PDB file of C-alpha atoms in Angstrom:
ATOM      1  CA  GLY A  14     -36.480  22.207 -21.307  1.00  0.00           C
ATOM      2  CA  ASP A  15     -39.885  21.662 -19.854  1.00  0.00           C
ATOM      3  CA  TRP A  16     -42.870  22.845 -21.840  1.00  0.00           C
ATOM      4  CA  GLY A  17     -46.422  23.534 -20.857  1.00  0.00           C
ATOM      5  CA  GLY A  18     -49.968  22.618 -21.674  1.00  0.00           C
ATOM      6  CA  PRO A  19     -52.569  21.510 -21.062  1.00  0.00           C
ATOM      7  CA  TRP A  20     -54.361  20.249 -24.130  1.00  0.00           C
ATOM      8  CA  ASP A  21     -57.562  18.282 -24.266  1.00  0.00           C
ATOM      9  CA  PRO A  22     -56.896  15.375 -24.016  1.00  0.00           C
ATOM     10  CA  TYR A  23     -53.568  15.731 -22.237  1.00  0.00           C
ATOM     11  CA  ALA A  24     -51.063  13.980 -20.041  1.00  0.00           C
ATOM     12  CA  HIS A  25     -48.492  15.481 -17.738  1.00  0.00           C
ATOM     13  CA  LEU A  26     -45.324  13.814 -16.318  1.00  0.00           C
ATOM     14  CA  SER A  27     -43.598  15.361 -13.282  1.00  0.00           C
ATOM     15  CA  LEU A  28     -40.834  14.569 -10.851  1.00  0.00           C
ATOM     16  CA  GLY A  29     -41.303  14.753  -7.075  1.00  0.00           C
ATOM     17  CA  ASP A  30     -40.332  17.748  -4.916  1.00  0.00           C
ATOM     18  CA  SER A  31     -36.679  18.739  -4.543  1.00  0.00           C
ATOM     19  CA  GLN A  32     -34.613  16.575  -2.215  1.00  0.00           C
ATOM     20  CA  SER A  33     -31.354  16.929  -0.292  1.00  0.00           C
ATOM     21  CA  VAL A  34     -28.822  14.115  -0.699  1.00  0.00           C
ATOM     22  CA  PHE A  35     -25.185  13.506   0.008  1.00  0.00           C
ATOM     23  CA  PRO A  36     -22.224  12.624  -2.231  1.00  0.00           C
ATOM     24  CA  GLY A  37     -21.954   8.843  -2.669  1.00  0.00           C
ATOM     25  CA  SER A  38     -25.572   8.128  -1.777  1.00  0.00           C
ATOM     26  CA  ASP A  39     -28.633   7.195  -3.779  1.00  0.00           C
ATOM     27  CA  VAL A  40     -31.595   9.451  -4.367  1.00  0.00           C
ATOM     28  CA  VAL A  41     -35.078   8.236  -5.276  1.00  0.00           C
ATOM     29  CA  LEU A  42     -37.265  10.638  -7.325  1.00  0.00           C
ATOM     30  CA  PRO A  43     -40.942   9.677  -7.717  1.00  0.00           C
ATOM     31  CA  LEU A  44     -42.394   9.993 -11.165  1.00  0.00           C
ATOM     32  CA  TYR A  45     -46.027  11.208 -11.356  1.00  0.00           C
ATOM     33  CA  LEU A  46     -48.547  10.968 -14.151  1.00  0.00           C
ATOM     34  CA  SER A  47     -51.571  13.288 -14.490  1.00  0.00           C
ATOM     35  CA  SER A  48     -54.026  12.614 -17.325  1.00  0.00           C
ATOM     36  CA  ASN A  49     -57.578  13.050 -18.321  1.00  0.00           C
ATOM     37  CA  GLU A  50     -57.434   9.842 -20.455  1.00  0.00           C
ATOM     38  CA  PHE A  51     -56.584   6.227 -19.739  1.00  0.00           C
ATOM     39  CA  VAL A  52     -52.841   5.781 -20.347  1.00  0.00           C
ATOM     40  CA  GLY A  53     -51.309   2.560 -21.673  1.00  0.00           C
ATOM     41  CA  GLY A  54     -47.646   3.616 -21.545  1.00  0.00           C
ATOM     42  CA  VAL A  55     -45.149   6.452 -21.391  1.00  0.00           C
ATOM     43  CA  GLN A  56     -41.688   7.204 -22.738  1.00  0.00           C
ATOM     44  CA  PHE A  57     -39.464  10.124 -21.825  1.00  0.00           C
ATOM     45  CA  THR A  58     -35.978  11.587 -21.915  1.00  0.00           C
ATOM     46  CA  ILE A  59     -34.623  13.483 -18.949  1.00  0.00           C
ATOM     47  CA  ALA A  60     -31.520  15.700 -19.099  1.00  0.00           C
ATOM     48  CA  THR A  61     -29.397  15.723 -15.967  1.00  0.00           C
ATOM     49  CA  SER A  62     -25.774  16.225 -15.033  1.00  0.00           C
ATOM     50  CA  ASP A  63     -22.738  13.952 -14.620  1.00  0.00           C
ATOM     51  CA  VAL A  64     -23.236  14.277 -10.858  1.00  0.00           C
ATOM     52  CA  LEU A  65     -26.245  11.919 -11.112  1.00  0.00           C
ATOM     53  CA  THR A  66     -25.967   8.446 -12.602  1.00  0.00           C
ATOM     54  CA  PRO A  67     -29.239   6.576 -13.268  1.00  0.00           C
ATOM     55  CA  ILE A  68     -29.232   3.067 -11.700  1.00  0.00           C
ATOM     56  CA  ALA A  69     -32.882   1.943 -11.906  1.00  0.00           C
ATOM     57  CA  ILE A  70     -36.507   2.709 -12.745  1.00  0.00           C
ATOM     58  CA  GLU A  71     -38.958   0.805 -10.623  1.00  0.00           C
ATOM     59  CA  SER A  72     -42.610   0.674 -11.542  1.00  0.00           C
ATOM     60  CA  THR A  73     -44.979   1.189  -8.597  1.00  0.00           C
ATOM     61  CA  ASP A  74     -47.686  -0.847 -10.357  1.00  0.00           C
ATOM     62  CA  PRO A  75     -46.968  -4.620 -10.745  1.00  0.00           C
ATOM     63  CA  CYS A  76     -48.988  -4.620 -14.018  1.00  0.00           C
ATOM     64  CA  PHE A  77     -46.472  -2.299 -15.632  1.00  0.00           C
ATOM     65  CA  SER A  78     -42.806  -2.867 -16.681  1.00  0.00           C
ATOM     66  CA  ALA A  79     -40.213  -0.162 -16.597  1.00  0.00           C
ATOM     67  CA  ASP A  80     -36.773   0.033 -18.239  1.00  0.00           C
ATOM     68  CA  PHE A  81     -34.218   2.710 -19.046  1.00  0.00           C
ATOM     69  CA  ASN A  82     -30.952   3.502 -20.832  1.00  0.00           C
ATOM     70  CA  GLU A  83     -28.362   6.195 -20.363  1.00  0.00           C
ATOM     71  CA  LEU A  84     -27.621   7.835 -23.667  1.00  0.00           C
ATOM     72  CA  ASP A  85     -24.114   8.929 -24.805  1.00  0.00           C
ATOM     73  CA  ASP A  86     -24.959  12.611 -24.063  1.00  0.00           C
ATOM     74  CA  GLY A  87     -25.828  11.714 -20.426  1.00  0.00           C
ATOM     75  CA  GLN A  88     -29.635  11.807 -20.852  1.00  0.00           C
ATOM     76  CA  LEU A  89     -31.859   9.223 -19.307  1.00  0.00           C
ATOM     77  CA  ILE A  90     -34.386   7.591 -21.620  1.00  0.00           C
ATOM     78  CA  GLY A  91     -37.110   5.582 -19.942  1.00  0.00           C
ATOM     79  CA  ILE A  92     -40.135   3.560 -20.948  1.00  0.00           C
ATOM     80  CA  ILE A  93     -43.107   2.215 -18.931  1.00  0.00           C
ATOM     81  CA  PHE A  94     -45.720  -0.074 -20.429  1.00  0.00           C
ATOM     82  CA  SER A  95     -47.856  -3.123 -19.670  1.00  0.00           C
ATOM     83  CA  PHE A  96     -47.350  -6.593 -21.130  1.00  0.00           C
ATOM     84  CA  GLU A  97     -50.897  -7.377 -19.903  1.00  0.00           C
ATOM     85  CA  GLY A  98     -52.721  -4.459 -21.547  1.00  0.00           C
ATOM     86  CA  CYS A  99     -53.253  -2.549 -18.287  1.00  0.00           C
ATOM     87  CA  ALA A 100     -53.884   1.201 -18.317  1.00  0.00           C
ATOM     88  CA  TYR A 101     -53.491   3.969 -15.807  1.00  0.00           C
ATOM     89  CA  PRO A 102     -56.847   5.585 -15.015  1.00  0.00           C
ATOM     90  CA  PRO A 103     -57.498   9.306 -15.542  1.00  0.00           C
ATOM     91  CA  GLU A 104     -56.131  10.840 -12.314  1.00  0.00           C
ATOM     92  CA  GLU A 105     -54.164  13.753 -10.979  1.00  0.00           C
ATOM     93  CA  MET A 106     -50.685  13.032  -9.563  1.00  0.00           C
ATOM     94  CA  LEU A 107     -50.668   9.223  -9.812  1.00  0.00           C
ATOM     95  CA  GLN A 108     -47.192   7.899  -8.857  1.00  0.00           C
ATOM     96  CA  ILE A 109     -46.189   5.443 -11.557  1.00  0.00           C
ATOM     97  CA  ALA A 110     -42.536   4.831 -10.877  1.00  0.00           C
ATOM     98  CA  ASP A 111     -39.394   5.656  -8.825  1.00  0.00           C
ATOM     99  CA  LEU A 112     -36.285   6.918 -10.649  1.00  0.00           C
ATOM    100  CA  ILE A 113     -33.182   6.001  -8.754  1.00  0.00           C
ATOM    101  CA  PHE A 114     -29.882   7.851  -9.216  1.00  0.00           C
ATOM    102  CA  ASN A 115     -26.481   7.554  -7.572  1.00  0.00           C
ATOM    103  CA  VAL A 116     -24.835  10.811  -6.476  1.00  0.00           C
ATOM    104  CA  SER A 117     -21.191  11.149  -7.433  1.00  0.00           C
ATOM    105  CA  ASP A 118     -18.596  11.122  -4.649  1.00  0.00           C
ATOM    106  CA  GLU A 119     -17.184  14.220  -6.324  1.00  0.00           C
ATOM    107  CA  ALA A 120     -20.425  16.223  -5.994  1.00  0.00           C
ATOM    108  CA  SER A 121     -19.953  19.591  -4.303  1.00  0.00           C
ATOM    109  CA  PHE A 122     -22.040  20.511  -1.257  1.00  0.00           C
ATOM    110  CA  GLY A 123     -24.501  23.291  -2.023  1.00  0.00           C
ATOM    111  CA  ASN A 124     -24.913  22.416  -5.672  1.00  0.00           C
ATOM    112  CA  GLU A 125     -28.418  22.270  -7.097  1.00  0.00           C
ATOM    113  CA  VAL A 126     -28.740  19.641  -9.801  1.00  0.00           C
ATOM    114  CA  GLU A 127     -31.664  20.261 -12.136  1.00  0.00           C
ATOM    115  CA  LEU A 128     -33.442  17.479 -14.035  1.00  0.00           C
ATOM    116  CA  PHE A 129     -35.772  18.400 -16.841  1.00  0.00           C
ATOM    117  CA  PHE A 130     -37.730  16.583 -19.469  1.00  0.00           C
ATOM    118  CA  ASN A 131     -36.460  16.993 -23.057  1.00  0.00           C
ATOM    119  CA  ASN A 132     -39.199  14.783 -24.515  1.00  0.00           C
ATOM    120  CA  THR A 133     -42.368  12.957 -23.459  1.00  0.00           C
ATOM    121  CA  ILE A 134     -44.486  10.490 -25.373  1.00  0.00           C
ATOM    122  CA  VAL A 135     -47.751   9.206 -23.781  1.00  0.00           C
ATOM    123  CA  SER A 136     -49.964   6.523 -25.302  1.00  0.00           C
ATOM    124  CA  ASP A 137     -53.589   5.956 -24.603  1.00  0.00           C
ATOM    125  CA  ALA A 138     -54.830   2.444 -23.883  1.00  0.00           C
ATOM    126  CA  VAL A 139     -54.828   1.459 -27.602  1.00  0.00           C
ATOM    127  CA  GLY A 140     -51.606   3.088 -28.858  1.00  0.00           C
ATOM    128  CA  ASN A 141     -52.685   6.583 -29.898  1.00  0.00           C
ATOM    129  CA  GLU A 142     -50.488   9.491 -28.744  1.00  0.00           C
ATOM    130  CA  ILE A 143     -51.893  11.803 -26.069  1.00  0.00           C
ATOM    131  CA  PRO A 144     -50.381  15.355 -26.163  1.00  0.00           C
ATOM    132  CA  SER A 145     -48.067  15.541 -23.173  1.00  0.00           C
ATOM    133  CA  TYR A 146     -45.555  17.682 -21.371  1.00  0.00           C
ATOM    134  CA  GLY A 147     -43.200  17.324 -18.420  1.00  0.00           C
ATOM    135  CA  ASN A 148     -42.001  19.182 -15.317  1.00  0.00           C
ATOM    136  CA  GLY A 149     -38.617  18.310 -13.886  1.00  0.00           C
ATOM    137  CA  GLY A 150     -37.161  18.538 -10.414  1.00  0.00           C
ATOM    138  CA  VAL A 151     -34.140  19.609  -8.406  1.00  0.00           C
ATOM    139  CA  VAL A 152     -31.682  17.640  -6.236  1.00  0.00           C
ATOM    140  CA  LEU A 153     -29.720  19.620  -3.662  1.00  0.00           C
ATOM    141  CA  ILE A 154     -26.339  18.204  -2.654  1.00  0.00           C
ATOM    142  CA  GLY A 155     -26.127  18.366   1.074  1.00  0.00           C
ATOM    143  CA  ALA A 156     -28.461  19.973   3.547  1.00  0.00           C
ATOM    144  CA  GLN A 157     -27.813  23.218   5.406  1.00  0.00           C
ATOM    145  CA  GLY A 158     -27.795  22.549   9.092  1.00  0.00           C
ATOM    146  CA  ASP A 159     -26.539  18.917   8.694  1.00  0.00           C
ATOM    147  CA  ILE A 160     -22.909  19.896   9.326  1.00  0.00           C
ATOM    148  CA  ASN A 161     -21.586  16.381  10.007  1.00  0.00           C
ATOM    149  CA  ALA A 162     -23.452  15.023   6.937  1.00  0.00           C
ATOM    150  CA  ASP A 163     -25.109  12.170   8.790  1.00  0.00           C
ATOM    151  CA  GLY A 164     -28.562  12.872   7.327  1.00  0.00           C
ATOM    152  CA  GLU A 165     -29.944  14.300  10.610  1.00  0.00           C
ATOM    153  CA  PHE A 166     -30.226  17.687  12.369  1.00  0.00           C
ATOM    154  CA  ASN A 167     -29.222  17.260  16.037  1.00  0.00           C
ATOM    155  CA  VAL A 168     -27.015  18.457  18.892  1.00  0.00           C
ATOM    156  CA  LEU A 169     -23.880  17.102  17.205  1.00  0.00           C
ATOM    157  CA  ASP A 170     -24.394  19.629  14.442  1.00  0.00           C
ATOM    158  CA  VAL A 171     -24.891  22.436  17.017  1.00  0.00           C
ATOM    159  CA  VAL A 172     -21.636  21.493  18.803  1.00  0.00           C
ATOM    160  CA  MET A 173     -19.696  21.618  15.520  1.00  0.00           C
ATOM    161  CA  MET A 174     -21.291  25.014  14.614  1.00  0.00           C
ATOM    162  CA  VAL A 175     -20.434  26.479  17.998  1.00  0.00           C
ATOM    163  CA  ASN A 176     -16.840  25.380  17.600  1.00  0.00           C
ATOM    164  CA  PHE A 177     -16.680  27.112  14.250  1.00  0.00           C
ATOM    165  CA  ALA A 178     -18.301  30.268  15.669  1.00  0.00           C
ATOM    166  CA  LEU A 179     -15.720  30.362  18.481  1.00  0.00           C
ATOM    167  CA  TYR A 180     -12.860  29.652  16.043  1.00  0.00           C
ATOM    168  CA  THR A 181     -11.805  26.559  18.015  1.00  0.00           C
ATOM    169  CA  GLU A 182     -12.143  24.506  14.844  1.00  0.00           C
ATOM    170  CA  GLU A 183     -11.759  25.383  11.135  1.00  0.00           C
ATOM    171  CA  PRO A 184     -14.680  24.235   8.878  1.00  0.00           C
ATOM    172  CA  SER A 185     -14.126  22.669   5.512  1.00  0.00           C
ATOM    173  CA  ASP A 186     -15.839  24.296   2.547  1.00  0.00           C
ATOM    174  CA  SER A 187     -18.795  21.955   2.777  1.00  0.00           C
ATOM    175  CA  GLN A 188     -19.035  22.396   6.597  1.00  0.00           C
ATOM    176  CA  PHE A 189     -18.970  26.184   6.159  1.00  0.00           C
ATOM    177  CA  TRP A 190     -21.782  26.044   3.570  1.00  0.00           C
ATOM    178  CA  ALA A 191     -23.814  23.763   5.878  1.00  0.00           C
ATOM    179  CA  SER A 192     -23.214  26.008   8.880  1.00  0.00           C
ATOM    180  CA  ASP A 193     -23.946  29.387   7.295  1.00  0.00           C
ATOM    181  CA  LEU A 194     -27.733  29.047   7.525  1.00  0.00           C
ATOM    182  CA  ASN A 195     -28.525  32.711   6.850  1.00  0.00           C
ATOM    183  CA  ASN A 196     -26.019  32.870   3.987  1.00  0.00           C
ATOM    184  CA  ASP A 197     -24.310  36.050   5.282  1.00  0.00           C
ATOM    185  CA  GLY A 198     -20.773  34.698   4.824  1.00  0.00           C
ATOM    186  CA  ALA A 199     -20.167  34.145   8.565  1.00  0.00           C
ATOM    187  CA  ILE A 200     -20.815  31.475  11.194  1.00  0.00           C
ATOM    188  CA  ASN A 201     -22.087  32.988  14.436  1.00  0.00           C
ATOM    189  CA  VAL A 202     -24.900  32.945  16.985  1.00  0.00           C
ATOM    190  CA  LEU A 203     -27.492  33.886  14.338  1.00  0.00           C
ATOM    191  CA  ASP A 204     -26.844  30.561  12.622  1.00  0.00           C
ATOM    192  CA  VAL A 205     -26.727  28.691  15.951  1.00  0.00           C
ATOM    193  CA  VAL A 206     -30.213  29.977  16.905  1.00  0.00           C
ATOM    194  CA  GLN A 207     -31.579  29.139  13.439  1.00  0.00           C
ATOM    195  CA  LEU A 208     -30.193  25.576  13.726  1.00  0.00           C
ATOM    196  CA  VAL A 209     -31.694  25.059  17.184  1.00  0.00           C
ATOM    197  CA  ASN A 210     -35.087  26.184  15.917  1.00  0.00           C
ATOM    198  CA  LEU A 211     -34.692  23.838  12.907  1.00  0.00           C
ATOM    199  CA  ILE A 212     -34.037  20.933  15.330  1.00  0.00           C
ATOM    200  CA  LEU A 213     -36.945  21.818  17.606  1.00  0.00           C
ATOM    201  CA  THR A 214     -39.446  22.035  14.714  1.00  0.00           C
ATOM    202  CA  ASP A 215     -38.161  19.026  12.777  1.00  0.00           C
TER     203      ASP A 215
END
C-alpha cells in the first residue's frame, strides 16, 4: 500500500479528496505532486478494484505528455514526462494530471472503493531518481441523501424519503442506504430533518 517519507530530497504523489459517484458514470481524480526538487517526470502504479476502469490520464500542463496502461492484475500504470525537457518546479500540491475512471454499472451503492499507490518513480530534471512515496484516495459509490441518484440534494429526495418513512413506498436497497442518513437501520423523521439541513446548507 501507501508508504511514507519524507526524505531530502523527496517527491510525493497524491490523489484528490474522496468523491461520490454513481454506477455507470465517470469519475475524475486529480493527481498532485509535491516536491522539493525540480521534477522531469513521474511513473506510478495504482491498485484499484474491478468497479473502476481507467479510461484516460490527462496532463494539466501542455508541456507534459501522459499515458497509461491497465495491467492484467487490474492495476493502472501511468507515466508523465515532457518531450520538450520541461520540469515541474518545487511546489506543494501541484496538480499535474487528471485520472479518469468509469464506474461499473454493477457497482453497489454505499461501497467505498480504495485506490492506493503500489509504486512511484520520480525523476529530477536530468533523469536521476528522487525518493518518492504516494497517498491514494477513496471513491464512494452513491451519495447519502441523493435518493433518486440524480446528483443533487433537493425536494425530490425529501418527498421520496417521506414516502419511505410513511411506508407508502418500498425503497430499493440503494434507496434505503441513501435515505438512512444517521445509519440507524430505519428511515424516519430524524433522517428527513438531516436531509433538509443538508439541502439548506449545500
